[in-house]
Coordinates of C-alpha atoms in Angstrom, one line a residue:
M88 CA -25.7 -6.5 14.8
N89 CA -27.7 -3.9 12.6
T90 CA -26.3 -3.4 9.2
F91 CA -27.0 0.0 7.2
I92 CA -26.2 0.2 3.9
C93 CA -25.4 3.7 2.0
G94 CA -27.7 3.7 -1.3
K95 CA -25.7 5.7 -3.1
C96 CA -22.2 4.2 -2.6
G97 CA -22.7 0.7 -0.9
Y98 CA -20.6 1.4 2.2
A99 CA -21.8 -0.5 5.4
A100 CA -22.4 1.0 8.7
F101 CA -22.5 -1.0 11.6
N102 CA -24.8 -0.8 14.8
E103 CA -26.5 2.8 13.6
A104 CA -26.3 4.6 10.3
P105 CA -24.1 7.7 10.3
T106 CA -25.1 11.2 10.2
V107 CA -22.7 11.5 6.7
C108 CA -21.2 8.6 5.0
P109 CA -17.5 8.5 5.5
V110 CA -17.2 7.3 1.7
C111 CA -19.2 9.6 -0.2
G112 CA -21.0 12.1 1.8
A113 CA -24.5 11.0 1.5
A114 CA -26.8 12.0 4.3
K115 CA -28.3 9.5 7.1
Q116 CA -31.4 9.3 5.1
A117 CA -29.4 7.5 2.2
F118 CA -29.2 4.6 4.6
K119 CA -31.2 1.4 4.8
E120 CA -30.8 -1.2 7.3
D121 CA -30.4 -4.7 5.7
S122 CA -29.8 -7.7 7.8
A123 CA -29.1 -9.8 4.6
A124 CA -26.1 -7.1 3.2
I125 CA -23.5 -9.0 4.0
K126 CA -23.3 -12.7 2.8
K127 CA -22.1 -15.4 5.5
P128 CA -21.1 -19.1 4.9
I129 CA -23.7 -21.7 5.2
D130 CA -21.5 -24.2 7.3
P131 CA -18.5 -21.8 8.4
G132 CA -16.4 -25.0 9.3
N133 CA -17.1 -26.3 5.6
L134 CA -16.9 -23.4 3.1
N135 CA -18.3 -24.5 -0.3
E136 CA -16.3 -23.1 -3.7
M137 CA -18.3 -20.2 -3.8
E138 CA -17.5 -18.8 -0.2
K139 CA -13.5 -19.8 -0.6
K140 CA -13.5 -17.4 -3.2
H141 CA -15.5 -14.7 -1.5
I142 CA -14.4 -14.4 2.1
P143 CA -11.5 -12.3 2.9
A144 CA -8.2 -14.2 4.1
I145 CA -6.3 -12.0 6.4
D146 CA -3.2 -12.3 7.6
I147 CA -1.4 -10.1 10.4
K148 CA 2.2 -9.4 10.9
R149 CA 3.5 -7.8 14.0
Q150 CA 6.7 -7.1 12.5
C151 CA 7.0 -4.1 9.6
G152 CA 9.5 -3.7 7.5
L153 CA 8.3 -0.6 5.8
A154 CA 7.1 1.8 8.5
G155 CA 9.2 0.5 11.5
P156 CA 8.1 0.2 15.2
G157 CA 4.5 0.6 16.3
C158 CA 3.1 -0.7 12.8
V159 CA 1.1 -3.9 12.3
D160 CA 0.9 -5.2 8.7
A161 CA -2.2 -6.5 7.5
H162 CA -2.4 -8.6 4.5
I163 CA -5.8 -9.2 3.2
K164 CA -6.4 -11.4 0.3
I165 CA -9.8 -12.0 -1.3
G166 CA -10.7 -15.6 -0.9
S167 CA -8.6 -18.8 0.1
I168 CA -9.1 -19.2 -3.5
L169 CA -8.2 -16.3 -5.0
H170 CA -11.2 -14.4 -6.5
V171 CA -11.2 -13.7 -10.4
M172 CA -10.8 -10.1 -11.6
E173 CA -12.5 -10.0 -15.2
A174 CA -14.6 -7.4 -16.6
K175 CA -17.5 -9.2 -16.2
H176 CA -16.9 -10.7 -12.5
Y177 CA -14.7 -8.5 -10.4
I178 CA -14.3 -7.2 -6.8
M179 CA -15.1 -3.4 -6.7
Y180 CA -13.6 -2.5 -3.4
I181 CA -12.3 -3.7 -0.1
D182 CA -13.2 -1.8 2.9
L183 CA -11.6 -2.1 6.2
Y184 CA -12.6 -1.3 9.7
I185 CA -11.1 -1.2 13.4
D186 CA -13.6 -2.6 15.8
Y187 CA -16.5 -1.9 13.4
N188 CA -15.2 1.9 13.3
F189 CA -14.6 2.7 9.1
I190 CA -10.9 3.4 8.3
A191 CA -10.5 3.1 4.6
R192 CA -11.9 2.1 1.2
Y193 CA -9.9 0.3 -1.3
H194 CA -11.4 0.6 -5.0
L195 CA -10.1 -2.1 -7.5
T196 CA -10.4 -2.2 -11.3
A197 CA -10.8 -5.5 -13.0
E198 CA -8.3 -7.1 -15.5
K199 CA -5.2 -5.1 -14.0
L200 CA -5.2 -6.0 -10.1
N201 CA -5.4 -9.0 -7.8
P202 CA -7.8 -9.0 -5.2
V203 CA -5.0 -8.5 -2.6
L204 CA -4.3 -5.7 -0.5
G205 CA -1.5 -4.8 2.4
V206 CA -1.8 -2.1 5.0
H207 CA 0.3 -0.8 7.7
L208 CA -1.7 -0.3 10.9
K209 CA -0.9 2.2 13.6
V210 CA -3.1 0.1 16.0
P211 CA -1.6 -2.5 18.3
S212 CA -4.6 -4.2 19.3
G213 CA -8.2 -4.4 18.3
K214 CA -10.5 -6.3 15.4
L215 CA -9.7 -5.8 12.0
I216 CA -12.6 -6.2 9.6
A217 CA -12.5 -6.6 6.0
L218 CA -15.5 -6.4 3.9
E219 CA -15.4 -7.0 0.0
N220 CA -18.0 -6.3 -2.5
C221 CA -18.1 -8.5 -5.8
N222 CA -20.0 -7.1 -8.5
I223 CA -21.8 -10.5 -8.9
H224 CA -22.0 -12.1 -5.7
G225 CA -22.6 -9.2 -3.2
R226 CA -20.5 -8.4 0.1
W227 CA -18.6 -10.8 2.3
M228 CA -16.8 -10.3 5.1
A229 CA -13.7 -11.6 7.4
E230 CA -12.6 -10.4 10.8
V231 CA -9.4 -11.1 13.0
E232 CA -7.8 -10.0 16.2
I233 CA -4.9 -7.8 15.9

C-alpha cells in the first residue's frame, strides 16, 4: 500500500494522495510518497520496549454506555507501555481511519494529557486504524476489526 504524507500537517493518506488534505486543506501537490513514513515493528511477535511504547493498543467495546444503540466504543492507548507526555517527548496527534479512510485527528499537548483516546463510532463493522505521531520517533500505526 502506498503512503502519501502532507508536507504541511503530516497527515498520512493511503493508496493515493487526496485532492485536498482533509486536515489542513493543502493541495495535492503538498503530498509526497513515503514508503518509510510509518514505522513497523522489527519482529511483530516480539516487540521491543520502544515499539511497546509507540504502537497503539486498540480495544473495541460493543456496548456503548453514552451514545446508546448503534454505537461502538473504541479505546486507544498509545503503547502497551504508556508513552510519556513530557515537553521534550510526546505524542503530537492521533489520526483515526475506517478502512483506511480518514475520520478524525486528535491533537494532544505535552504534560497535561495522557496519550489515550475514547471515541464513539457509528459504524458496525470495518477496520479501525489508529496512527500516532511521536515528536521524536515518528508515526506508528495499529489496526483492528470493529
